[in-house]
């Protein structure tokens, strides 16, 4: 068939020469048109029109931004001024000029103003000065910090502990160190603001379950399990976490830890427990919610707490197994990029731990006193008491809420009245940005182990009286 | 003064021979960022390649049981759980960081002043295990702590006042500012700080990192634009992210790039809706701690005025350290403090305490008092720490001693920098900044330098990836008013020895 090829070419040339003249012209024009299209500048159909320099300047000149913050008068009109405390926030407090018994500061173990702590602090300042002048990685690690970490780990019964220099930053840095984009976190609705900021920083998918409702949590876990079964490859890289608090700051309720540990192993979800209000409160030795329910700390993945309540110092800690906690030394943002805890505050915390270990019955006493006060306050008409019966931190809400503004005013009236009569309590401060900011406003009461029975009786009496007056005022208006 | 300087434009590489109104004296603004020499870059890449290869080898040996595994492992009960860490994530930590981890986290057992006592540790098994030898390395000259004005002292007026305050107030406050945590000492501190800075009002917080991360979300939100310098600190980045505003990053200290982004922001508005932005916030730092550069404040202010943006200035490293009276980068450039909308700073560096502040006009501060996450939910500053700041402030602003400290710091910075440059090191940043980063490029030289300096009695800070770009590991010296001239000269001669030993004189500048 090779003979066909030259024959086809020859035939083509012959037919081309025989074509009429207009063919050449048409085909020539076609070739010229194609060449033009190939070499001309391309254009986009939806090209943005560039503005001229004059137009840009006009736009810049005419743009008016919003003011950075609302005007001063508006801010002052909407907010209450801070109360001024003169002196120590111990058992007796002078606030706005009134001498009161302090049921507002969360000084549960009465360590504020403790003489032993003071002595140790003096010695510490004379050795280390005040500030640490550096983050942990760059000569900001003092032997005091290492000692505190060891003591906390030993106290709680964990393998390793890690200290942060601010309580708020502790949980807000711990969560994003482990949970990243694509992971799933199951959180109780009532968690505190610091946890919410940690969740936001982690960029993970957040699934809220009803406050302390284990059935709702289980439903959501089962739902997730179904989704995982459909796509096992994806599920094999998505980490799942549960974040709860030992005693919730917003409601004073205790979490159901045994059930949570059961869910952890059944649904393969890691468990982080935030124990700021239960550390130094629950358990025979004050070890927190794990001791209270008799569950070994190694069953939890991470225990986070701040030392600003029971230990009356500043800062926070995370503790757990080496495998989990060690990671935060390089990836806990608030740990790596912030100056370390001033040594005197670390020393105060160590002394607080020493005092707690020497008097293990203060924890039971604290819970007893808390239960006593709660009993006295339960019967008051017009308010509802919310909280675990033995929790030293509980809430009082209006029994029949009207509107958020009126309820808040009612509570502030109660607080002011109590203060004038020598009992200092406070409305729990909240921000609109908090998830579920439609939580009813409440008064948060904090019981200190330093209070005697007479003090508790007096507190109950004064609060009852104040509530009655406030209720009458409302009925009258 | 040339035209470029009048507009606030400055060259990045090389000296800028301009004079500007810096407080009472005319000051030469000189920044230098010598580009990476090719030879150094190649050597560094080869270093990384070798270490990475060995990393793969060692991981392989560990996985198959040929080498003992010292790292902590997951609980056997939890083997069915999704792994907590992706195995490659920690490759760098396991194989590169671990080898030089003895230069980080060195524990000390003394006040972080001009000299420190370091607790000795011994590392074995390529850095996997460590133990304390029980010995202390005494009187090591401290070139690493942020002790700019030398207020890290355990005796003297500051510490006595702090002890008195601890006796009077105790240490814990156990409540937030909005509830029962507002003590009279806080109000006094805020008033004193506002007076010192020359602004209307000031609010303080217990942690510098939290000051940024809890307050930026109160000032901007979704629908606002944040223009953030490329080298901003992690706390600023976190604050910007939590605010949900749109973040655009401009090249470090580059006014042209900032202008371009500002112009695009105002002219084109939000990306899809084309609606105008609600607010534009420019976030810069006074002194950048990794580069040692000072922000081009006149340039930023000029752009801010032109485009009606707001300026957030983080003076963590510059407050107390720059300016004739230590008032920071505004005093350094001769600019009035009221021109900056939001002045933020920390008390950790120059005041020897802890915590942060935000200062500005009264409307700003009252807004933050009501809406700051920290004021509402976090406990307030501890009283002895407040007292330390008050005492150090009174020394800085009112006394001869304060002025002497500031002068000593400025002098030490100049001597040390010029000394290092003469030795042929590549030093980044501004001549006046108290932070002196010296580039070593290779992490191996970083480790060697730090260990050798420790043997010679000097404590230095080495920084590598991920805090710096991977090829640009550096040693960052922090000057202090507490260092004597002799200590600085000794440090320079130690650097000179090591420069020849480790081949560190990369600079080609004359």
PDB file of N, CA, C and O in Angstrom, chain A residues 171-225:
ATOM      1  N   UNK A 171      -6.457  26.841  80.143  1.00  0.00           N
ATOM      2  CA  UNK A 171      -7.319  25.987  79.322  1.00  0.00           C
ATOM      3  C   UNK A 171      -7.421  26.542  77.907  1.00  0.00           C
ATOM      4  O   UNK A 171      -7.554  25.784  76.941  1.00  0.00           O
ATOM      5  N   UNK A 172      -7.319  27.877  77.760  1.00  0.00           N
ATOM      6  CA  UNK A 172      -7.434  28.458  76.419  1.00  0.00           C
ATOM      7  C   UNK A 172      -6.239  28.097  75.544  1.00  0.00           C
ATOM      8  O   UNK A 172      -6.318  28.189  74.331  1.00  0.00           O
ATOM      9  N   UNK A 173      -5.109  27.696  76.129  1.00  0.00           N
ATOM     10  CA  UNK A 173      -3.956  27.242  75.338  1.00  0.00           C
ATOM     11  C   UNK A 173      -3.883  25.731  75.257  1.00  0.00           C
ATOM     12  O   UNK A 173      -3.311  25.190  74.317  1.00  0.00           O
ATOM     13  N   UNK A 174      -4.455  25.046  76.266  1.00  0.00           N
ATOM     14  CA  UNK A 174      -4.335  23.585  76.291  1.00  0.00           C
ATOM     15  C   UNK A 174      -5.162  22.945  75.190  1.00  0.00           C
ATOM     16  O   UNK A 174      -4.704  22.029  74.508  1.00  0.00           O
ATOM     17  N   UNK A 175      -6.387  23.434  75.001  1.00  0.00           N
ATOM     18  CA  UNK A 175      -7.263  22.796  74.001  1.00  0.00           C
ATOM     19  C   UNK A 175      -6.695  22.916  72.592  1.00  0.00           C
ATOM     20  O   UNK A 175      -6.585  21.924  71.881  1.00  0.00           O
ATOM     21  N   UNK A 176      -6.293  24.136  72.131  1.00  0.00           N
ATOM     22  CA  UNK A 176      -5.777  24.199  70.761  1.00  0.00           C
ATOM     23  C   UNK A 176      -4.444  23.485  70.551  1.00  0.00           C
ATOM     24  O   UNK A 176      -4.041  23.284  69.415  1.00  0.00           O
ATOM     25  N   UNK A 177      -3.759  23.089  71.628  1.00  0.00           N
ATOM     26  CA  UNK A 177      -2.495  22.366  71.445  1.00  0.00           C
ATOM     27  C   UNK A 177      -2.751  20.965  70.914  1.00  0.00           C
ATOM     28  O   UNK A 177      -1.896  20.366  70.273  1.00  0.00           O
ATOM     29  N   UNK A 178      -3.938  20.425  71.191  1.00  0.00           N
ATOM     30  CA  UNK A 178      -4.236  19.056  70.759  1.00  0.00           C
ATOM     31  C   UNK A 178      -5.274  18.999  69.651  1.00  0.00           C
ATOM     32  O   UNK A 178      -5.179  18.184  68.751  1.00  0.00           O
ATOM     33  N   UNK A 179      -6.303  19.842  69.740  1.00  0.00           N
ATOM     34  CA  UNK A 179      -7.405  19.786  68.792  1.00  0.00           C
ATOM     35  C   UNK A 179      -7.136  20.761  67.669  1.00  0.00           C
ATOM     36  O   UNK A 179      -6.890  21.934  67.904  1.00  0.00           O
ATOM     37  N   UNK A 180      -7.180  20.276  66.439  1.00  0.00           N
ATOM     38  CA  UNK A 180      -6.903  21.142  65.290  1.00  0.00           C
ATOM     39  C   UNK A 180      -8.121  21.159  64.375  1.00  0.00           C
ATOM     40  O   UNK A 180      -9.134  20.512  64.646  1.00  0.00           O
ATOM     41  N   UNK A 181      -7.974  21.824  63.262  1.00  0.00           N
ATOM     42  CA  UNK A 181      -9.057  21.886  62.280  1.00  0.00           C
ATOM     43  C   UNK A 181      -9.398  20.460  61.835  1.00  0.00           C
ATOM     44  O   UNK A 181      -8.522  19.675  61.530  1.00  0.00           O
ATOM     45  N   UNK A 182     -10.666  20.161  61.799  1.00  0.00           N
ATOM     46  CA  UNK A 182     -11.083  18.828  61.374  1.00  0.00           C
ATOM     47  C   UNK A 182     -11.407  17.904  62.525  1.00  0.00           C
ATOM     48  O   UNK A 182     -12.091  16.894  62.354  1.00  0.00           O
ATOM     49  N   UNK A 183     -10.920  18.218  63.740  1.00  0.00           N
ATOM     50  CA  UNK A 183     -11.240  17.366  64.883  1.00  0.00           C
ATOM     51  C   UNK A 183     -12.612  17.736  65.433  1.00  0.00           C
ATOM     52  O   UNK A 183     -13.173  18.762  65.083  1.00  0.00           O
ATOM     53  N   UNK A 184     -13.127  16.899  66.318  1.00  0.00           N
ATOM     54  CA  UNK A 184     -14.464  17.139  66.865  1.00  0.00           C
ATOM     55  C   UNK A 184     -14.367  17.230  68.380  1.00  0.00           C
ATOM     56  O   UNK A 184     -13.727  16.395  69.015  1.00  0.00           O
ATOM     57  N   UNK A 185     -14.999  18.252  68.947  1.00  0.00           N
ATOM     58  CA  UNK A 185     -14.985  18.398  70.399  1.00  0.00           C
ATOM     59  C   UNK A 185     -16.423  18.433  70.898  1.00  0.00           C
ATOM     60  O   UNK A 185     -17.222  19.245  70.434  1.00  0.00           O
ATOM     61  N   UNK A 186     -16.730  17.548  71.855  1.00  0.00           N
ATOM     62  CA  UNK A 186     -18.055  17.538  72.482  1.00  0.00           C
ATOM     63  C   UNK A 186     -17.953  18.314  73.784  1.00  0.00           C
ATOM     64  O   UNK A 186     -17.163  17.969  74.649  1.00  0.00           O
ATOM     65  N   UNK A 187     -18.719  19.376  73.883  1.00  0.00           N
ATOM     66  CA  UNK A 187     -18.577  20.261  75.038  1.00  0.00           C
ATOM     67  C   UNK A 187     -19.920  20.457  75.717  1.00  0.00           C
ATOM     68  O   UNK A 187     -20.943  20.541  75.048  1.00  0.00           O
ATOM     69  N   UNK A 188     -19.887  20.585  77.027  1.00  0.00           N
ATOM     70  CA  UNK A 188     -21.090  20.934  77.756  1.00  0.00           C
ATOM     71  C   UNK A 188     -21.460  22.382  77.438  1.00  0.00           C
ATOM     72  O   UNK A 188     -20.597  23.231  77.292  1.00  0.00           O
ATOM     73  N   UNK A 189     -22.769  22.655  77.365  1.00  0.00           N
ATOM     74  CA  UNK A 189     -23.218  24.015  77.021  1.00  0.00           C
ATOM     75  C   UNK A 189     -22.756  25.056  78.008  1.00  0.00           C
ATOM     76  O   UNK A 189     -22.644  26.220  77.693  1.00  0.00           O
ATOM     77  N   UNK A 190     -22.622  24.621  79.276  1.00  0.00           N
ATOM     78  CA  UNK A 190     -22.402  25.608  80.336  1.00  0.00           C
ATOM     79  C   UNK A 190     -20.937  25.876  80.617  1.00  0.00           C
ATOM     80  O   UNK A 190     -20.606  26.413  81.658  1.00  0.00           O
ATOM     81  N   UNK A 191     -20.038  25.528  79.706  1.00  0.00           N
ATOM     82  CA  UNK A 191     -18.621  25.710  80.039  1.00  0.00           C
ATOM     83  C   UNK A 191     -18.261  27.183  80.126  1.00  0.00           C
ATOM     84  O   UNK A 191     -18.914  28.031  79.526  1.00  0.00           O
ATOM     85  N   UNK A 192     -17.190  27.456  80.845  1.00  0.00           N
ATOM     86  CA  UNK A 192     -16.827  28.838  81.103  1.00  0.00           C
ATOM     87  C   UNK A 192     -16.201  29.474  79.863  1.00  0.00           C
ATOM     88  O   UNK A 192     -15.876  28.810  78.886  1.00  0.00           O
ATOM     89  N   UNK A 193     -16.045  30.778  79.917  1.00  0.00           N
ATOM     90  CA  UNK A 193     -15.599  31.560  78.772  1.00  0.00           C
ATOM     91  C   UNK A 193     -14.203  31.180  78.306  1.00  0.00           C
ATOM     92  O   UNK A 193     -13.934  31.137  77.114  1.00  0.00           O
ATOM     93  N   UNK A 194     -13.317  30.876  79.248  1.00  0.00           N
ATOM     94  CA  UNK A 194     -11.939  30.528  78.859  1.00  0.00           C
ATOM     95  C   UNK A 194     -11.939  29.286  77.969  1.00  0.00           C
ATOM     96  O   UNK A 194     -11.217  29.214  76.969  1.00  0.00           O
ATOM     97  N   UNK A 195     -12.781  28.310  78.308  1.00  0.00           N
ATOM     98  CA  UNK A 195     -12.869  27.104  77.477  1.00  0.00           C
ATOM     99  C   UNK A 195     -13.412  27.477  76.105  1.00  0.00           C
ATOM    100  O   UNK A 195     -12.930  27.005  75.072  1.00  0.00           O
ATOM    101  N   UNK A 196     -14.401  28.368  76.059  1.00  0.00           N
ATOM    102  CA  UNK A 196     -14.965  28.762  74.770  1.00  0.00           C
ATOM    103  C   UNK A 196     -13.907  29.406  73.887  1.00  0.00           C
ATOM    104  O   UNK A 196     -13.883  29.188  72.675  1.00  0.00           O
ATOM    105  N   UNK A 197     -13.027  30.204  74.482  1.00  0.00           N
ATOM    106  CA  UNK A 197     -11.962  30.815  73.688  1.00  0.00           C
ATOM    107  C   UNK A 197     -10.985  29.753  73.202  1.00  0.00           C
ATOM    108  O   UNK A 197     -10.469  29.830  72.089  1.00  0.00           O
ATOM    109  N   UNK A 198     -10.726  28.752  74.038  1.00  0.00           N
ATOM    110  CA  UNK A 198      -9.866  27.652  73.620  1.00  0.00           C
ATOM    111  C   UNK A 198     -10.473  26.903  72.447  1.00  0.00           C
ATOM    112  O   UNK A 198      -9.795  26.544  71.489  1.00  0.00           O
ATOM    113  N   UNK A 199     -11.786  26.686  72.503  1.00  0.00           N
ATOM    114  CA  UNK A 199     -12.472  25.992  71.415  1.00  0.00           C
ATOM    115  C   UNK A 199     -12.405  26.810  70.136  1.00  0.00           C
ATOM    116  O   UNK A 199     -12.186  26.271  69.052  1.00  0.00           O
ATOM    117  N   UNK A 200     -12.583  28.116  70.281  1.00  0.00           N
ATOM    118  CA  UNK A 200     -12.557  28.973  69.094  1.00  0.00           C
ATOM    119  C   UNK A 200     -11.171  28.960  68.467  1.00  0.00           C
ATOM    120  O   UNK A 200     -11.026  28.905  67.252  1.00  0.00           O
ATOM    121  N   UNK A 201     -10.132  28.995  69.305  1.00  0.00           N
ATOM    122  CA  UNK A 201      -8.766  29.005  68.787  1.00  0.00           C
ATOM    123  C   UNK A 201      -8.402  27.682  68.118  1.00  0.00           C
ATOM    124  O   UNK A 201      -7.524  27.648  67.260  1.00  0.00           O
ATOM    125  N   UNK A 202      -9.067  26.591  68.498  1.00  0.00           N
ATOM    126  CA  UNK A 202      -8.691  25.291  67.955  1.00  0.00           C
ATOM    127  C   UNK A 202      -9.215  25.071  66.543  1.00  0.00           C
ATOM    128  O   UNK A 202      -8.715  24.217  65.832  1.00  0.00           O
ATOM    129  N   UNK A 203     -10.217  25.830  66.129  1.00  0.00           N
ATOM    130  CA  UNK A 203     -10.836  25.692  64.789  1.00  0.00           C
ATOM    131  C   UNK A 203     -11.451  24.313  64.550  1.00  0.00           C
ATOM    132  O   UNK A 203     -11.651  23.911  63.401  1.00  0.00           O
ATOM    133  N   UNK A 204     -11.725  23.570  65.608  1.00  0.00           N
ATOM    134  CA  UNK A 204     -12.327  22.248  65.403  1.00  0.00           C
ATOM    135  C   UNK A 204     -13.836  22.391  65.305  1.00  0.00           C
ATOM    136  O   UNK A 204     -14.393  23.447  65.551  1.00  0.00           O
ATOM    137  N   UNK A 205     -14.484  21.277  64.988  1.00  0.00           N
ATOM    138  CA  UNK A 205     -15.953  21.279  64.951  1.00  0.00           C
ATOM    139  C   UNK A 205     -16.438  21.098  66.385  1.00  0.00           C
ATOM    140  O   UNK A 205     -16.020  20.179  67.089  1.00  0.00           O
ATOM    141  N   UNK A 206     -17.314  21.983  66.830  1.00  0.00           N
ATOM    142  CA  UNK A 206     -17.770  21.934  68.218  1.00  0.00           C
ATOM    143  C   UNK A 206     -19.192  21.407  68.253  1.00  0.00           C
ATOM    144  O   UNK A 206     -20.060  21.885  67.517  1.00  0.00           O
ATOM    145  N   UNK A 207     -19.428  20.424  69.108  1.00  0.00           N
ATOM    146  CA  UNK A 207     -20.782  19.887  69.273  1.00  0.00           C
ATOM    147  C   UNK A 207     -21.173  20.106  70.734  1.00  0.00           C
ATOM    148  O   UNK A 207     -20.550  19.538  71.637  1.00  0.00           O
ATOM    149  N   UNK A 208     -22.154  20.964  70.967  1.00  0.00           N
ATOM    150  CA  UNK A 208     -22.569  21.225  72.343  1.00  0.00           C
ATOM    151  C   UNK A 208     -23.612  20.213  72.774  1.00  0.00           C
ATOM    152  O   UNK A 208     -24.513  19.865  71.993  1.00  0.00           O
ATOM    153  N   UNK A 209     -23.531  19.736  73.998  1.00  0.00           N
ATOM    154  CA  UNK A 209     -24.602  18.885  74.527  1.00  0.00           C
ATOM    155  C   UNK A 209     -25.219  19.586  75.734  1.00  0.00           C
ATOM    156  O   UNK A 209     -24.600  20.430  76.366  1.00  0.00           O
ATOM    157  N   UNK A 210     -26.480  19.212  76.034  1.00  0.00           N
ATOM    158  CA  UNK A 210     -27.219  19.928  77.089  1.00  0.00           C
ATOM    159  C   UNK A 210     -26.472  19.782  78.420  1.00  0.00           C
ATOM    160  O   UNK A 210     -25.903  18.742  78.716  1.00  0.00           O
ATOM    161  N   UNK A 211     -26.590  20.820  79.214  1.00  0.00           N
ATOM    162  CA  UNK A 211     -25.793  20.898  80.438  1.00  0.00           C
ATOM    163  C   UNK A 211     -25.972  19.671  81.311  1.00  0.00           C
ATOM    164  O   UNK A 211     -27.064  19.388  81.781  1.00  0.00           O
ATOM    165  N   UNK A 212     -24.883  18.947  81.519  1.00  0.00           N
ATOM    166  CA  UNK A 212     -24.851  17.784  82.415  1.00  0.00           C
ATOM    167  C   UNK A 212     -25.810  16.677  82.002  1.00  0.00           C
ATOM    168  O   UNK A 212     -26.136  15.817  82.808  1.00  0.00           O
ATOM    169  N   UNK A 213     -26.266  16.696  80.756  1.00  0.00           N
ATOM    170  CA  UNK A 213     -27.232  15.693  80.318  1.00  0.00           C
ATOM    171  C   UNK A 213     -26.485  14.568  79.601  1.00  0.00           C
ATOM    172  O   UNK A 213     -26.130  14.696  78.430  1.00  0.00           O
ATOM    173  N   UNK A 214     -26.235  13.464  80.317  1.00  0.00           N
ATOM    174  CA  UNK A 214     -25.432  12.378  79.755  1.00  0.00           C
ATOM    175  C   UNK A 214     -26.157  11.668  78.620  1.00  0.00           C
ATOM    176  O   UNK A 214     -25.524  11.136  77.701  1.00  0.00           O
ATOM    177  N   UNK A 215     -27.500  11.659  78.666  1.00  0.00           N
ATOM    178  CA  UNK A 215     -28.245  11.017  77.569  1.00  0.00           C
ATOM    179  C   UNK A 215     -28.071  11.798  76.285  1.00  0.00           C
ATOM    180  O   UNK A 215     -27.875  11.212  75.216  1.00  0.00           O
ATOM    181  N   UNK A 216     -28.135  13.113  76.381  1.00  0.00           N
ATOM    182  CA  UNK A 216     -27.957  13.934  75.179  1.00  0.00           C
ATOM    183  C   UNK A 216     -26.544  13.737  74.622  1.00  0.00           C
ATOM    184  O   UNK A 216     -26.354  13.609  73.407  1.00  0.00           O
ATOM    185  N   UNK A 217     -25.561  13.672  75.525  1.00  0.00           N
ATOM    186  CA  UNK A 217     -24.181  13.457  75.074  1.00  0.00           C
ATOM    187  C   UNK A 217     -24.071  12.120  74.380  1.00  0.00           C
ATOM    188  O   UNK A 217     -23.458  12.002  73.310  1.00  0.00           O
ATOM    189  N   UNK A 218     -24.700  11.108  74.965  1.00  0.00           N
ATOM    190  CA  UNK A 218     -24.590   9.773  74.358  1.00  0.00           C
ATOM    191  C   UNK A 218     -25.234   9.760  72.975  1.00  0.00           C
ATOM    192  O   UNK A 218     -24.697   9.172  72.043  1.00  0.00           O
ATOM    193  N   UNK A 219     -26.384  10.455  72.853  1.00  0.00           N
ATOM    194  CA  UNK A 219     -27.033  10.514  71.536  1.00  0.00           C
ATOM    195  C   UNK A 219     -26.086  11.122  70.511  1.00  0.00           C
ATOM    196  O   UNK A 219     -25.950  10.611  69.402  1.00  0.00           O
ATOM    197  N   UNK A 220     -25.438  12.199  70.901  1.00  0.00           N
ATOM    198  CA  UNK A 220     -24.555  12.875  69.949  1.00  0.00           C
ATOM    199  C   UNK A 220     -23.343  12.004  69.622  1.00  0.00           C
ATOM    200  O   UNK A 220     -22.855  11.996  68.489  1.00  0.00           O
ATOM    201  N   UNK A 221     -22.854  11.248  70.612  1.00  0.00           N
ATOM    202  CA  UNK A 221     -21.717  10.375  70.350  1.00  0.00           C
ATOM    203  C   UNK A 221     -22.120   9.244  69.411  1.00  0.00           C
ATOM    204  O   UNK A 221     -21.372   8.861  68.506  1.00  0.00           O
ATOM    205  N   UNK A 222     -23.327   8.739  69.613  1.00  0.00           N
ATOM    206  CA  UNK A 222     -23.799   7.642  68.750  1.00  0.00           C
ATOM    207  C   UNK A 222     -23.962   8.152  67.316  1.00  0.00           C
ATOM    208  O   UNK A 222     -23.600   7.484  66.347  1.00  0.00           O
ATOM    209  N   UNK A 223     -24.497   9.376  67.214  1.00  0.00           N
ATOM    210  CA  UNK A 223     -24.665   9.982  65.882  1.00  0.00           C
ATOM    211  C   UNK A 223     -23.314  10.064  65.175  1.00  0.00           C
ATOM    212  O   UNK A 223     -23.186   9.744  63.990  1.00  0.00           O
ATOM    213  N   UNK A 224     -22.306  10.506  65.917  1.00  0.00           N
ATOM    214  CA  UNK A 224     -20.975  10.643  65.326  1.00  0.00           C
ATOM    215  C   UNK A 224     -20.424   9.278  64.941  1.00  0.00           C
ATOM    216  O   UNK A 224     -19.769   9.138  63.910  1.00  0.00           O
ATOM    217  N   UNK A 225     -20.727   8.276  65.759  1.00  0.00           N
ATOM    218  CA  UNK A 225     -20.244   6.928  65.452  1.00  0.00           C
ATOM    219  C   UNK A 225     -20.808   6.455  64.128  1.00  0.00           C
ATOM    220  O   UNK A 225     -20.132   5.818  63.317  1.00  0.00           O
TER     221      UNK A 225
END
